[in-house]
Short mmCIF file of C-alpha atoms in Angstrom, two decimals:
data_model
loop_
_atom_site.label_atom_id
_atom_site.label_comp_id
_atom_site.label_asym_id
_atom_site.label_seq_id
_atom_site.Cartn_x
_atom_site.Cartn_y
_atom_site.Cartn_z
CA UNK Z 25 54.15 62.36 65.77
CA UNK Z 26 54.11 59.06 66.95
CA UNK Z 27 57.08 57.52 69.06
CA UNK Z 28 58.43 54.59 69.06
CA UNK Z 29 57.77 51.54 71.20
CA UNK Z 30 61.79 52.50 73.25
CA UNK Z 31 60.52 55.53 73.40
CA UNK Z 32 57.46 54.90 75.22
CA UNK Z 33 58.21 53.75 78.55
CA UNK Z 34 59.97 55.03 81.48
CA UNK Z 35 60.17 52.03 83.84
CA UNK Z 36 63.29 52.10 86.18
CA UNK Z 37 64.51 49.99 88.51
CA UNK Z 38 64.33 49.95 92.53
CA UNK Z 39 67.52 50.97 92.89
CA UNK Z 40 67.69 53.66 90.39
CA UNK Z 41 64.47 54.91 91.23
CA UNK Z 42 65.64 55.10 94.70
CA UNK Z 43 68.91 56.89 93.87
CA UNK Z 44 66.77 59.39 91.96
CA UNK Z 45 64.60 60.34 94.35
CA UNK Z 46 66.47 60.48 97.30
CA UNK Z 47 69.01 62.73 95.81
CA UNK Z 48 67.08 65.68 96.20
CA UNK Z 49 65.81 65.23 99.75
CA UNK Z 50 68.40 67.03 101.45
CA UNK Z 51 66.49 70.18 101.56
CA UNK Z 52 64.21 69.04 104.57
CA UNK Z 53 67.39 69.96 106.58
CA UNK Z 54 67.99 67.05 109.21
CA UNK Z 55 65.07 65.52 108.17
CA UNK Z 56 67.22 62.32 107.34
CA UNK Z 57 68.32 61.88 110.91
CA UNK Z 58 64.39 62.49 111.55
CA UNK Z 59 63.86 65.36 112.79
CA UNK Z 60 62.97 68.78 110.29
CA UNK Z 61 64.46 71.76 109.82
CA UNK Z 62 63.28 74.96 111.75
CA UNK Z 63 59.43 75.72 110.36
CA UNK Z 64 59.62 73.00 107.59
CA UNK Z 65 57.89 69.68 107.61
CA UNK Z 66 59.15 66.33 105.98
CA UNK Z 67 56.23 63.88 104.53
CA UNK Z 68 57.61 59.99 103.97
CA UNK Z 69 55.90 59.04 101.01
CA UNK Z 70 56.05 55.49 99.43
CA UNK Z 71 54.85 54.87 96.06
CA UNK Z 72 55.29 51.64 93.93
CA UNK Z 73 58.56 50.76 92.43
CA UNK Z 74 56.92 49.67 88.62
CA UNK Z 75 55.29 53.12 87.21
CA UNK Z 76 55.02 56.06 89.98
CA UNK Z 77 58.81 56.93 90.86
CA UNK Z 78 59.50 59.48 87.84
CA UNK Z 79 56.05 60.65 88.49
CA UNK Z 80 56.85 61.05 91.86
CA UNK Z 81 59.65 63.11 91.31
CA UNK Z 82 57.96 65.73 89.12
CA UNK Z 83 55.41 65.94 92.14
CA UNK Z 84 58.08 66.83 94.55
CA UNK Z 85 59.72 69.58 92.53
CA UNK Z 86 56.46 70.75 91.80
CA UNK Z 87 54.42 70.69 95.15
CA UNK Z 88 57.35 71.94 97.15
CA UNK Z 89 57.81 75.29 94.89
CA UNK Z 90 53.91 75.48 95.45
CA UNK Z 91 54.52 75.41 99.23
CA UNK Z 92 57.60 76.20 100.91
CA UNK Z 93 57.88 74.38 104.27
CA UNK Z 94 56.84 71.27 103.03
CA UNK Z 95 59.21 68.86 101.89
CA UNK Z 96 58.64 65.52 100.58
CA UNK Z 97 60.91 62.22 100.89
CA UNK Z 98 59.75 59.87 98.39
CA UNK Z 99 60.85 56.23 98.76
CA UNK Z 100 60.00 53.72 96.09
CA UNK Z 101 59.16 50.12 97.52
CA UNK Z 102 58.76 46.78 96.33
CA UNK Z 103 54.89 45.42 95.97
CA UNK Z 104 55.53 42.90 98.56
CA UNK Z 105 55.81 46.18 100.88
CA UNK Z 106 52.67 47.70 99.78
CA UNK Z 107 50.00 45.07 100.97
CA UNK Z 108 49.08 43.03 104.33
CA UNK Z 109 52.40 44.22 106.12
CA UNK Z 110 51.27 47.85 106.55
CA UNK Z 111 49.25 46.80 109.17
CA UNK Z 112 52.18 46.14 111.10
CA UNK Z 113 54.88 49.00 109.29
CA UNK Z 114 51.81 51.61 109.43
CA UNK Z 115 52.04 51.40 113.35
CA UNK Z 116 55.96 51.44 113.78
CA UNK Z 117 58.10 54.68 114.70
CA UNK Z 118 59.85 55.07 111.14
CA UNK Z 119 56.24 54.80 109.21
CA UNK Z 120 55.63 56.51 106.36
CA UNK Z 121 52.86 59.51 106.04
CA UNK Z 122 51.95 58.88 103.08
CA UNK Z 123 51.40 55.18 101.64
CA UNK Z 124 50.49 53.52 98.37
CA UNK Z 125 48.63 49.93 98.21
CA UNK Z 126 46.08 49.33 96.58
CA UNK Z 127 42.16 49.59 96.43
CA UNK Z 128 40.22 46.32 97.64
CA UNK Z 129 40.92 44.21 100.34
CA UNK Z 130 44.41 45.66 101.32
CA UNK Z 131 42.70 49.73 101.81
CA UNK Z 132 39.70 47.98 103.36
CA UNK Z 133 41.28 46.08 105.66
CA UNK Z 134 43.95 49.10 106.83
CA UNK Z 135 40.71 51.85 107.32
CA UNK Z 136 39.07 49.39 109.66
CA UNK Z 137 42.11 48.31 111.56
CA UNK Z 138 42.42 51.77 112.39
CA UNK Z 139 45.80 52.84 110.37
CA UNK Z 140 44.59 54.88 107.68
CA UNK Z 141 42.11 57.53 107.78
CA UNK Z 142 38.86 58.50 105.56
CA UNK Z 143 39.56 61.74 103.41
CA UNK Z 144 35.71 62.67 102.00
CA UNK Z 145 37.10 66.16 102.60
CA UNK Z 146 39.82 66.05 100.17
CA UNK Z 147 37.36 64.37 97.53
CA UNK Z 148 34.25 66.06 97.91
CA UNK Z 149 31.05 65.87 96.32
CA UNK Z 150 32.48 68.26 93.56
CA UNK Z 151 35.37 66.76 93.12
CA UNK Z 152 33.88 63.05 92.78
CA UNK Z 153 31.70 64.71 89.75
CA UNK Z 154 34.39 64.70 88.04
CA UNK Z 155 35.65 61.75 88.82
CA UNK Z 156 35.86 59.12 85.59
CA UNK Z 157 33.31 56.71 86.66
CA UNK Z 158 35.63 53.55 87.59
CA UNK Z 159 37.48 55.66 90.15
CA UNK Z 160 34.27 56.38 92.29
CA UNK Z 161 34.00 52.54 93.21
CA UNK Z 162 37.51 53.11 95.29
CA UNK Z 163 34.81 54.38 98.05
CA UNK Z 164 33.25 51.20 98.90
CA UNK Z 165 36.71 49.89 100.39
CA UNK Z 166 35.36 52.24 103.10
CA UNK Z 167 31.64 51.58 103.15
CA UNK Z 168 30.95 54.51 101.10
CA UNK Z 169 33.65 56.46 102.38
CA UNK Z 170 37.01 57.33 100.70
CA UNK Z 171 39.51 55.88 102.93
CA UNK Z 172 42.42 56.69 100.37
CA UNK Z 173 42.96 58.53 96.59
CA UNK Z 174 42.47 56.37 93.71
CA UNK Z 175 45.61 57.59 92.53
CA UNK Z 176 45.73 56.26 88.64
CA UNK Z 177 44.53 53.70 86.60
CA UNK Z 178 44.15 51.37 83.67
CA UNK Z 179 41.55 49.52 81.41
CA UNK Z 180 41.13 46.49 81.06
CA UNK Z 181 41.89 45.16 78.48
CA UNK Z 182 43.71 47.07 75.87
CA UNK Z 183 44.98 45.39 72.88
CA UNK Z 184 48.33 46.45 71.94
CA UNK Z 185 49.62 45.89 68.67
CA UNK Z 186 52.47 45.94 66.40
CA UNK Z 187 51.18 49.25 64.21
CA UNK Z 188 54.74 48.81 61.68
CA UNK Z 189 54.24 45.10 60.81
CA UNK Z 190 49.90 45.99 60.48
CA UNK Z 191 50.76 48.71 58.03
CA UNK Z 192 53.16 46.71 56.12
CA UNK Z 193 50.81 43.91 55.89
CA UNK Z 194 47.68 46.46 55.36
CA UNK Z 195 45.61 45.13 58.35
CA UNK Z 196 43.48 47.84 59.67
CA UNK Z 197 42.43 48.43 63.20
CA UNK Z 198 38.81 46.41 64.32
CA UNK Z 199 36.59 47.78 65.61
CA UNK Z 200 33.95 44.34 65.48
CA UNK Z 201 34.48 41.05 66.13
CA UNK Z 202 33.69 39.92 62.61
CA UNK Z 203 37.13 42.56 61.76
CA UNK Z 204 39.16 41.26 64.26
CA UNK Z 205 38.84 37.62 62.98
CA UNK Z 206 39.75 38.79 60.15
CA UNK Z 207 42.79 40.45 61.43
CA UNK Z 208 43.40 37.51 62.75
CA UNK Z 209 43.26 35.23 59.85
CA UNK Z 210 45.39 37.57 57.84
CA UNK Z 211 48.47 37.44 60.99
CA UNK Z 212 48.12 33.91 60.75
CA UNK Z 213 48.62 33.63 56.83
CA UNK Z 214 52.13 35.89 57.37
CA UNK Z 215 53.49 32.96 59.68
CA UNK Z 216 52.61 35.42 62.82
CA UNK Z 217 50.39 34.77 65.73
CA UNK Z 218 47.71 37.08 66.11
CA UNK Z 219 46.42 37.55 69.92
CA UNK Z 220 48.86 36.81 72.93
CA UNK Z 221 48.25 37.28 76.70
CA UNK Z 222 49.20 36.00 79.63
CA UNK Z 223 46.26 33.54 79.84
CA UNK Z 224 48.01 31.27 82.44
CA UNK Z 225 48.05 34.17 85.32
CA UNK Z 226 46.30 37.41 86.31
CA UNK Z 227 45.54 38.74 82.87
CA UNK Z 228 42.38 36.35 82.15
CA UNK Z 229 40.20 37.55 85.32
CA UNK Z 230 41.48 41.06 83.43
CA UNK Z 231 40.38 39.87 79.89
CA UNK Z 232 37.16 37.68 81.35
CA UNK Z 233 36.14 41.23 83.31
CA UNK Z 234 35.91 42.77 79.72
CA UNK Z 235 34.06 40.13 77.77
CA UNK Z 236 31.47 40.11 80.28
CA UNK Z 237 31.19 43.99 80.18
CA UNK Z 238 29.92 42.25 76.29
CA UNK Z 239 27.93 39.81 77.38
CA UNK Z 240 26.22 41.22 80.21
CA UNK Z 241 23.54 44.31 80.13
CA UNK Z 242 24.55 46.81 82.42
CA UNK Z 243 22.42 46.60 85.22
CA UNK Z 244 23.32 43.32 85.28
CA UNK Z 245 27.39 43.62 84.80
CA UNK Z 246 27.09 46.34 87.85
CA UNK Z 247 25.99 43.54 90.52
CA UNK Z 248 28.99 41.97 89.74
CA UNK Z 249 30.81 44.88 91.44
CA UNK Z 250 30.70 44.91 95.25
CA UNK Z 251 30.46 41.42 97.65
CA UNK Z 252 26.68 41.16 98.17
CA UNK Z 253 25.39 38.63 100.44
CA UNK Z 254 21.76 38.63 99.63
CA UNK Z 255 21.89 37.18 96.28
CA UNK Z 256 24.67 35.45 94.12
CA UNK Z 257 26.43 37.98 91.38
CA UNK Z 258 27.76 35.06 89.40
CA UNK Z 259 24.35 34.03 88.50
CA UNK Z 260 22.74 37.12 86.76
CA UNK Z 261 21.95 36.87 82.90
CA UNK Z 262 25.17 37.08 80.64
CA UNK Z 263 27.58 35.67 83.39
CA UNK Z 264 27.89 32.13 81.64
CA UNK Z 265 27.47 33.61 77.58
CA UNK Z 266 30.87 35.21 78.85
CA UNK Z 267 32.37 32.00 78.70
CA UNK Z 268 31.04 31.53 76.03
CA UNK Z 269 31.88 34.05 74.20
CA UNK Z 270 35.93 33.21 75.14
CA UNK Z 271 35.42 29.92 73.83
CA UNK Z 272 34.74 31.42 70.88
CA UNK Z 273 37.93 33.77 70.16
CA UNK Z 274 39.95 30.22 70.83
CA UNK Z 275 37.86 28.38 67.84
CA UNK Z 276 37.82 31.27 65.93
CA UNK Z 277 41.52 31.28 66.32
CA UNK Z 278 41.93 34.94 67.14
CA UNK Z 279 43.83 33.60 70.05
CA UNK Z 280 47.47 32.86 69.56
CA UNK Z 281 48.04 28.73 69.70
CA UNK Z 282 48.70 27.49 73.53
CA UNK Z 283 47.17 30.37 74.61
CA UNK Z 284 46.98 29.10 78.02
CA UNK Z 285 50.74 27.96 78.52
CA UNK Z 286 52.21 31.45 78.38
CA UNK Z 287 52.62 33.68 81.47
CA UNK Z 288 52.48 37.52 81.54
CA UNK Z 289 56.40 37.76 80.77
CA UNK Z 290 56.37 34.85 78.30
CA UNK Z 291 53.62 36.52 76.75
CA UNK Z 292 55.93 40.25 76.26
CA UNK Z 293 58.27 38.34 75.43
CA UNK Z 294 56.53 36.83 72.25
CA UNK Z 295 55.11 40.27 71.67
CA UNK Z 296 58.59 42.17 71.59
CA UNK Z 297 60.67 39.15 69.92
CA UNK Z 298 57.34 40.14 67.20
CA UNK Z 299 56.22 36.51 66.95
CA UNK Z 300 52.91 37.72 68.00
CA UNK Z 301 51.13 40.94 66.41
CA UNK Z 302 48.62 41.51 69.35
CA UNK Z 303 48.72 41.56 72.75
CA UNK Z 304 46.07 42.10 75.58
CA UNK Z 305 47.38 43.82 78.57
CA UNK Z 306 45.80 45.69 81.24
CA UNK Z 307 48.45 48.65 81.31
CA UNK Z 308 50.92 50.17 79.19
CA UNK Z 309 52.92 51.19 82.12
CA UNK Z 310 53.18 47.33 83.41
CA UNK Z 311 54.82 46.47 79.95
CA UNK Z 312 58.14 46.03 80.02
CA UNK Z 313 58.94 46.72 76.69
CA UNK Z 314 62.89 46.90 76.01
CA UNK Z 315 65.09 49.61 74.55
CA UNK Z 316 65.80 46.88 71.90
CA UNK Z 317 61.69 47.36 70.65
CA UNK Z 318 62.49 48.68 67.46
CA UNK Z 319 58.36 48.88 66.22
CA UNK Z 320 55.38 51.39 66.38
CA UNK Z 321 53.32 50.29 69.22
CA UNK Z 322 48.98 50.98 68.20
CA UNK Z 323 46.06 50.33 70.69
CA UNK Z 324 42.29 49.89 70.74
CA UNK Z 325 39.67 48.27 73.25
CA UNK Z 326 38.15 45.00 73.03
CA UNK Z 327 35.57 44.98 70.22
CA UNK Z 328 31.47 45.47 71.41
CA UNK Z 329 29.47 42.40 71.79
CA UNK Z 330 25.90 42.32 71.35
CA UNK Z 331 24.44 43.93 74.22
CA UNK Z 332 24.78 47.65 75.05
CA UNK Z 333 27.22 46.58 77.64
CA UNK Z 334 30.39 49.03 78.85
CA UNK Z 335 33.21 49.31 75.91
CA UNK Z 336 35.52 49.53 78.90
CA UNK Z 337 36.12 47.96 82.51
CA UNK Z 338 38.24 49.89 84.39
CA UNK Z 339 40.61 49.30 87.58
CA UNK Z 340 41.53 52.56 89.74
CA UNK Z 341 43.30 50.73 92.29
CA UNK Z 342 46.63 51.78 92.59
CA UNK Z 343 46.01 54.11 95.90
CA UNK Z 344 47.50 56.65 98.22
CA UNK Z 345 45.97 56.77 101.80
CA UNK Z 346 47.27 58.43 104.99
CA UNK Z 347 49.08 56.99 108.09
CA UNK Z 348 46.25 57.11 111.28
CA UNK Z 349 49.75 57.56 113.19
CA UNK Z 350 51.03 60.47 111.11
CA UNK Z 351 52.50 63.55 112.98
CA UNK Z 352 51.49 65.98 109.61
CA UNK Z 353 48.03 64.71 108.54
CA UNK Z 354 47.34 68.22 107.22
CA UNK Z 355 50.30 68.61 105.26
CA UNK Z 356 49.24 65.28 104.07
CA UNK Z 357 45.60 65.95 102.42
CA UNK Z 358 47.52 69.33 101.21
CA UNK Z 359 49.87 67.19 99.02
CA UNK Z 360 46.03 64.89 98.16
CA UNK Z 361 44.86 68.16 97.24
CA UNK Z 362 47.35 69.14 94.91
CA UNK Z 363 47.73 65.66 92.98
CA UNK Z 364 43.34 66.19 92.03
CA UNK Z 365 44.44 69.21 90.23
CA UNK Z 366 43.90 69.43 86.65
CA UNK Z 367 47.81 70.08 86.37
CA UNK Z 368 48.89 67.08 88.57
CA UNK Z 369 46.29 64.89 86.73
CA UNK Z 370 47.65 65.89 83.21
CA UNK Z 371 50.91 65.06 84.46
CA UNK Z 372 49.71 61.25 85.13
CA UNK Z 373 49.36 61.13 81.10
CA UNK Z 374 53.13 61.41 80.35
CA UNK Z 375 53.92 58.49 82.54
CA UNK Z 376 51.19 56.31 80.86
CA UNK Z 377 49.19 56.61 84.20
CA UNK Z 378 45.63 57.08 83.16
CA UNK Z 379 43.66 60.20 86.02
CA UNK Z 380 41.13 59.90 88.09
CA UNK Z 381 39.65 62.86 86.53
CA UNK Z 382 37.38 63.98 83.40
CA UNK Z 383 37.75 66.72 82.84
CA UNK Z 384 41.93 66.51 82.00
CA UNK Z 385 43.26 67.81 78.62
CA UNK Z 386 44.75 64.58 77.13
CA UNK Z 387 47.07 66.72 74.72
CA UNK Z 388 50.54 65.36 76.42
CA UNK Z 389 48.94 61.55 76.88
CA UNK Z 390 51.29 59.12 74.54
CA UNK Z 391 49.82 58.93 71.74
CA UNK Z 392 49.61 55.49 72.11
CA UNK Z 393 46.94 55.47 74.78
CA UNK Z 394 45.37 58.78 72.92
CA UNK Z 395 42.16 56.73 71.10
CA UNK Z 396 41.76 54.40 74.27
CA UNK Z 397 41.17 57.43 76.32
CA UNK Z 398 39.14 58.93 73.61
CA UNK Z 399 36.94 55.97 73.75
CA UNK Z 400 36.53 56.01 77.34
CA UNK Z 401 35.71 59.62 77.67
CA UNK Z 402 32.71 58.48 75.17
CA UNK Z 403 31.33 54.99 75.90
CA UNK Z 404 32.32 55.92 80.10
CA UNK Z 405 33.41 53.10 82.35
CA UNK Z 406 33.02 50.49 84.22
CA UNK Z 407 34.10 49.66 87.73
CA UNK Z 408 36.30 46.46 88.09
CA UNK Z 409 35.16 43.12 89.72
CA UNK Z 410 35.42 44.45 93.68
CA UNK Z 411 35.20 41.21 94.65
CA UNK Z 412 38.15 39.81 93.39
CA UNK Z 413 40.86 40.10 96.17
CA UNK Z 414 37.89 39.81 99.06
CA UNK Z 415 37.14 36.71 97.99
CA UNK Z 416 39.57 35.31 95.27
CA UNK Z 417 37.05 35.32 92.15
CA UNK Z 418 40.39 36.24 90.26
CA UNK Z 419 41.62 32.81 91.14
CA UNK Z 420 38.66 31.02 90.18
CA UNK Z 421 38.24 33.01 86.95
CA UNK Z 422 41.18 32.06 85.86
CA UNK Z 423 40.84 28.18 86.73
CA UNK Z 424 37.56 28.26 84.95
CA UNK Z 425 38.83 30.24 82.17
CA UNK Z 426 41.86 27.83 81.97
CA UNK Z 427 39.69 24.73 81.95
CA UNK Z 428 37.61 26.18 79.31
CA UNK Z 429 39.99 26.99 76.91
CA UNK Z 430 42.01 24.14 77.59
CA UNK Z 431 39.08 21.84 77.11
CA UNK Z 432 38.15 20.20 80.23
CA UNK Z 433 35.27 22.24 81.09
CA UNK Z 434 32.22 23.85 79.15
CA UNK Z 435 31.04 27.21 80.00
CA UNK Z 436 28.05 26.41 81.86
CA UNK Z 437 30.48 24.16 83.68
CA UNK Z 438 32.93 27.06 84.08
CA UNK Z 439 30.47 29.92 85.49
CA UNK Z 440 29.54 26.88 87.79
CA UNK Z 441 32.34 26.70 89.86
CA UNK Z 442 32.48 30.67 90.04
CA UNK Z 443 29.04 30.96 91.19
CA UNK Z 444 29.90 28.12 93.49
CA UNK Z 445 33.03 29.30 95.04
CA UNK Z 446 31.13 32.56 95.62
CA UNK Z 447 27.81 31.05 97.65
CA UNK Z 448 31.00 29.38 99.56
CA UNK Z 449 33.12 31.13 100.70
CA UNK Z 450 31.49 34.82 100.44
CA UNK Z 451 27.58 34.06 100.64
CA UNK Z 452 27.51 31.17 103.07
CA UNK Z 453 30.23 32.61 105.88
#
């Protein structure tokens, strides 16, 4: 049966989170004066505050039942934690074992300074097979090595939409473009906007990652993953029809009006207050839809385009890796070990976390999230844009995007300054 939209989400707060968690960490005996109990070891885990605490918890119950003597202390912390200040925290005396960042740069940059550690044998050759294919990229943050465990991801994007007000208007789900203008139209003659995204921060790169997974051919889309030096990615065939091919869902007004002067909250908030029918983001766990959501919630991926391009572009960035430093780097790939499990990676699917793995029965996911997964187990794919936080594509994706659809660029003049900014600053250092 499907749930409703309040019903969908389980996003607390820091504090709560924190309150949560930490509740049931007395059983590591004096761990919280930091030392352990006789024969038992305490792991320090931190994992993001937005969509991994009640996860998290589950875990700990879990794993520690599974194997008595190791306890774990999970601490939620704020994203301004999780990036270019581990370098510094990962080295300090009150570190934590266990750390979550994210793929890219950040990992990158913490496996060559020496504070996290490769883990090729946690994931194995047999256990990459299995491995959805967007979550095998995570090893080029450590030249072909996995430096840390692409924990969860999303897709990018997924259009939500309001499934009570498209039933009572009889709109059916697209699944071309040709039906989604339609759609479109139809929102517009009920007084409603159709499409709404947070065009004016990181959702376009998002959104321009999957229109050029339909512009692009696949051998082509692929160079765009990875920083090569030895020829420019943002030049291959289909790069600039991308543009293109946004311009075209703001004429074709499939866009919601000033699509370009809302930000990712303004953009909920239009979505929730049900002013707008349709809404691109690139996670239902980053939604923060409100108890006061009193509508079915539907999804579905972008629409094809006309090449046999990826259906979906995926991001498996949210990432566990293991303190260089820590005292218990065993007990640490033990916990690694148990969160590839089919049962751990099941569990990801109740939190609207999407696994790592293929093989996962998708019975519990939200039913929300059911058909996207569906289609990705199908159509497979893609890796995300690897280049973005290396060397800040994302911001120039979304200035040419901007300009585009604001009118003071054309496309060719739009995957100009891309391919530019990349010979720059990535090709030409």
């Amino acid at each position: 049966m499907k749930r409703t939209v309040r019903h969908t989400l389980r996003v607390l707060s820091l504090a709560a989170a924190s309150a949560l968690l930490l509740a049931g960490c007395s059983g590591g005996g004096d761990a919280s004066e930091g030392g352990d109990s006789a024969g038992s070891v305490t792991l320090k885990i931190w994992v993001q505050s937005t969509n991994q605490p009640e996860y998290f918890q589950w875990v700990k119950e879990e794993f520690e039942s599974q194997n008595e003597g190791i306890k774990l202390k999970i601490e939620p912390q704020a994203q301004g934690s999780l990036g270019d200040s581990l370098d510094v925290t990962l080295g300090g005396d009150d570190a934590p074992d266990i750390v979550a960042t994210w793929g890219g740069l950040v990992a990158s940059k913490l496996y060559k300074g020496n504070r996290i550690i490769e883990i090729s044998d946690v994931i194995t050759d047999e256990v990459e097979k299995n491995f959805v294919e967007a979550a095998t990229y995570n090893k080029m943050d450590g030249d072909g090595k996995y430096v840390s465990l692409p924990l969860a991801g999303f897709v990018s994007p997924v259009i939500y939409y309001n499934k009570t007000q498209f039933d009572a208007l009889g709109l059916k789900v697209p699944t071309t473009y040709e039906e989604l203008k339609d759609v479109a139209a139809k929102i517009r003659a009920a007084s409603k906007q159709p499409l709404i995204a947070g065009f004016s921060t990181w959702h376009l790169p998002h959104f321009m990652q999957a229109i050029h997974a339909r512009t692009m051919a696949p051998e082509n889309f692929n160079k765009l993953i990875g920083t090569p030096t030895d020829y420019n990615p943002y030049e291959q065939p289909g790069f600039k029809e991308g543009f293109d091919l946004l311009k075209k869902y703001n004429d074709d007004k499939i866009f919601a009006d000033n699509i370009t002067g809302y930000d990712a909250n303004m953009a909920q908030m239009e979505f929730i207050a049900q002013n707008a029918l349709m809404m691109t983001s690139p996670s239902l766990d980053l939604m923060t839809l409100n108890d006061a959501t009193n509508f079915e919630l539907g999804a579905f991926l972008l629409p094809a385009g006309e090449v046999d391009g990826p259906l979906a572009s995926g991001v498996y960035s949210d990432v566990l890796a293991i303190n260089a430093n820590s005292k218990h780097i065993p007990e640490c790939k033990k916990l690694f070990e148990f969160l590839l499990t089919p049962e751990a990676q099941a569990k990801l699917l109740e939190f609207e976390l999407l696994p790592i793995r293929k093989d996962v029965d998708i019975s519990s996911a939200n039913p929300v999230l059911t058909d996207v997964i569906k289609a990705i187990n199908e159509g497979g794919v893609s890796g995300f844009y690897q280049s973005y936080s290396a060397s800040g594509i994302d911001v120039q994706l979304l200035n040419a995007g901007s300009s585009l659809l604001t009118g003071k660029s054309d496309s060719a003049a739009a995957a100009k300054s891309v391919a530019d900014y990349y010979k720059s600053n990535v090709m030409d250092k």
